[in-house]
mmCIF file of C-alpha atoms in Angstrom:
data_model
loop_
_atom_site.group_PDB
_atom_site.id
_atom_site.type_symbol
_atom_site.label_atom_id
_atom_site.label_comp_id
_atom_site.label_asym_id
_atom_site.label_seq_id
_atom_site.Cartn_x
_atom_site.Cartn_y
_atom_site.Cartn_z
ATOM 1 C CA MET G 37 81.850 160.169 105.126
ATOM 2 C CA ILE G 38 82.337 163.834 104.298
ATOM 3 C CA SER G 39 79.591 165.001 106.659
ATOM 4 C CA ALA G 40 80.897 162.671 109.365
ATOM 5 C CA THR G 41 84.325 164.292 109.193
ATOM 6 C CA ALA G 42 83.174 167.901 109.199
ATOM 7 C CA PRO G 43 84.981 169.927 111.872
ATOM 8 C CA ALA G 44 81.793 170.636 113.838
ATOM 9 C CA THR G 45 80.762 166.976 114.002
ATOM 10 C CA SER G 46 82.378 164.734 116.571
ATOM 11 C CA THR G 47 79.807 161.937 116.656
ATOM 12 C CA GLY G 48 79.777 161.007 112.952
ATOM 13 C CA LEU G 49 83.197 159.409 113.037
ATOM 14 C CA ASP G 50 82.249 157.606 116.253
ATOM 15 C CA GLU G 51 79.250 156.101 114.471
ATOM 16 C CA LEU G 52 81.354 154.891 111.518
ATOM 17 C CA CYS G 53 84.530 153.644 113.236
ATOM 18 C CA ARG G 54 85.595 151.698 116.295
ATOM 19 C CA PRO G 55 87.710 153.563 118.878
ATOM 20 C CA ASP G 56 90.568 151.079 118.337
ATOM 21 C CA MET G 57 90.546 151.392 114.529
ATOM 22 C CA ILE G 58 93.892 151.233 112.732
ATOM 23 C CA ASN G 59 94.646 153.977 110.225
ATOM 24 C CA HIS G 60 97.784 152.860 108.386
ATOM 25 C CA ALA G 61 98.079 156.217 106.612
ATOM 26 C CA LEU G 62 98.725 158.295 109.747
ATOM 27 C CA ALA G 63 102.086 160.012 109.925
ATOM 28 C CA PRO G 64 104.533 159.019 112.673
ATOM 29 C CA GLY G 65 103.783 160.871 115.885
ATOM 30 C CA ARG G 66 100.025 161.018 115.397
ATOM 31 C CA PRO G 67 97.932 159.214 118.013
ATOM 32 C CA GLN G 68 96.573 155.808 116.982
ATOM 33 C CA GLY G 69 92.918 154.876 116.902
ATOM 34 C CA ILE G 70 89.962 157.095 116.205
ATOM 35 C CA GLU G 71 91.581 160.102 117.916
ATOM 36 C CA GLY G 72 94.503 160.065 115.485
ATOM 37 C CA THR G 73 92.126 159.908 112.545
ATOM 38 C CA ARG G 74 90.021 162.724 113.992
ATOM 39 C CA GLU G 75 93.180 164.845 114.450
ATOM 40 C CA PHE G 76 94.248 164.122 110.864
ATOM 41 C CA LEU G 77 90.838 165.053 109.464
ATOM 42 C CA ARG G 78 90.828 168.341 111.391
ATOM 43 C CA SER G 79 94.250 169.187 109.951
ATOM 44 C CA THR G 80 93.144 168.559 106.347
ATOM 45 C CA ARG G 81 90.097 170.790 106.307
ATOM 46 C CA ARG G 82 89.130 171.902 102.806
ATOM 47 C CA ASP G 83 88.697 175.526 103.805
ATOM 48 C CA ILE G 84 92.424 175.871 104.552
ATOM 49 C CA HIS G 85 93.988 173.461 102.001
ATOM 50 C CA SER G 86 93.686 173.680 98.237
ATOM 51 C CA ALA G 87 93.986 169.934 97.478
ATOM 52 C CA ARG G 88 90.784 168.312 96.234
ATOM 53 C CA TRP G 89 89.974 164.679 95.542
ATOM 54 C CA THR G 90 89.367 164.276 91.807
ATOM 55 C CA GLU G 91 88.829 160.535 92.039
ATOM 56 C CA SER G 92 88.089 158.469 95.126
ATOM 57 C CA HIS G 93 87.488 154.756 95.625
ATOM 58 C CA VAL G 94 86.333 152.973 98.752
ATOM 59 C CA VAL G 95 86.685 149.195 98.959
ATOM 60 C CA ALA G 96 85.196 147.284 101.889
ATOM 61 C CA GLU G 97 85.100 143.640 102.863
ATOM 62 C CA ASP G 98 83.912 142.550 106.300
ATOM 63 C CA ASP G 99 85.622 144.915 108.758
ATOM 64 C CA LEU G 100 88.373 146.070 106.360
ATOM 65 C CA VAL G 101 87.895 149.400 104.547
ATOM 66 C CA VAL G 102 90.416 150.972 102.175
ATOM 67 C CA GLN G 103 90.088 154.384 100.523
ATOM 68 C CA PHE G 104 92.407 155.593 97.788
ATOM 69 C CA GLY G 105 92.314 158.036 94.936
ATOM 70 C CA THR G 106 93.849 160.987 93.148
ATOM 71 C CA ARG G 107 94.127 164.529 94.484
ATOM 72 C CA GLU G 108 94.623 167.754 92.612
ATOM 73 C CA HIS G 109 96.222 170.903 94.035
ATOM 74 C CA HIS G 110 94.837 174.295 92.962
#
């Protein structure tokens, strides 16, 4: 998933997600669907934010995928 969300890659996310995906973690005002997720991922680039995932879990069943974890700020 990390390489699919790199700023220079626009097709990776398209290969992993449907255009009408629902991202329940998006802040109010962000577009829904894959475009809102793409916008969010661009805004959380590691080269400009110090937060790092120290623990990450991905749980998937059928077409439902949930990711959660712990982040650390440097």
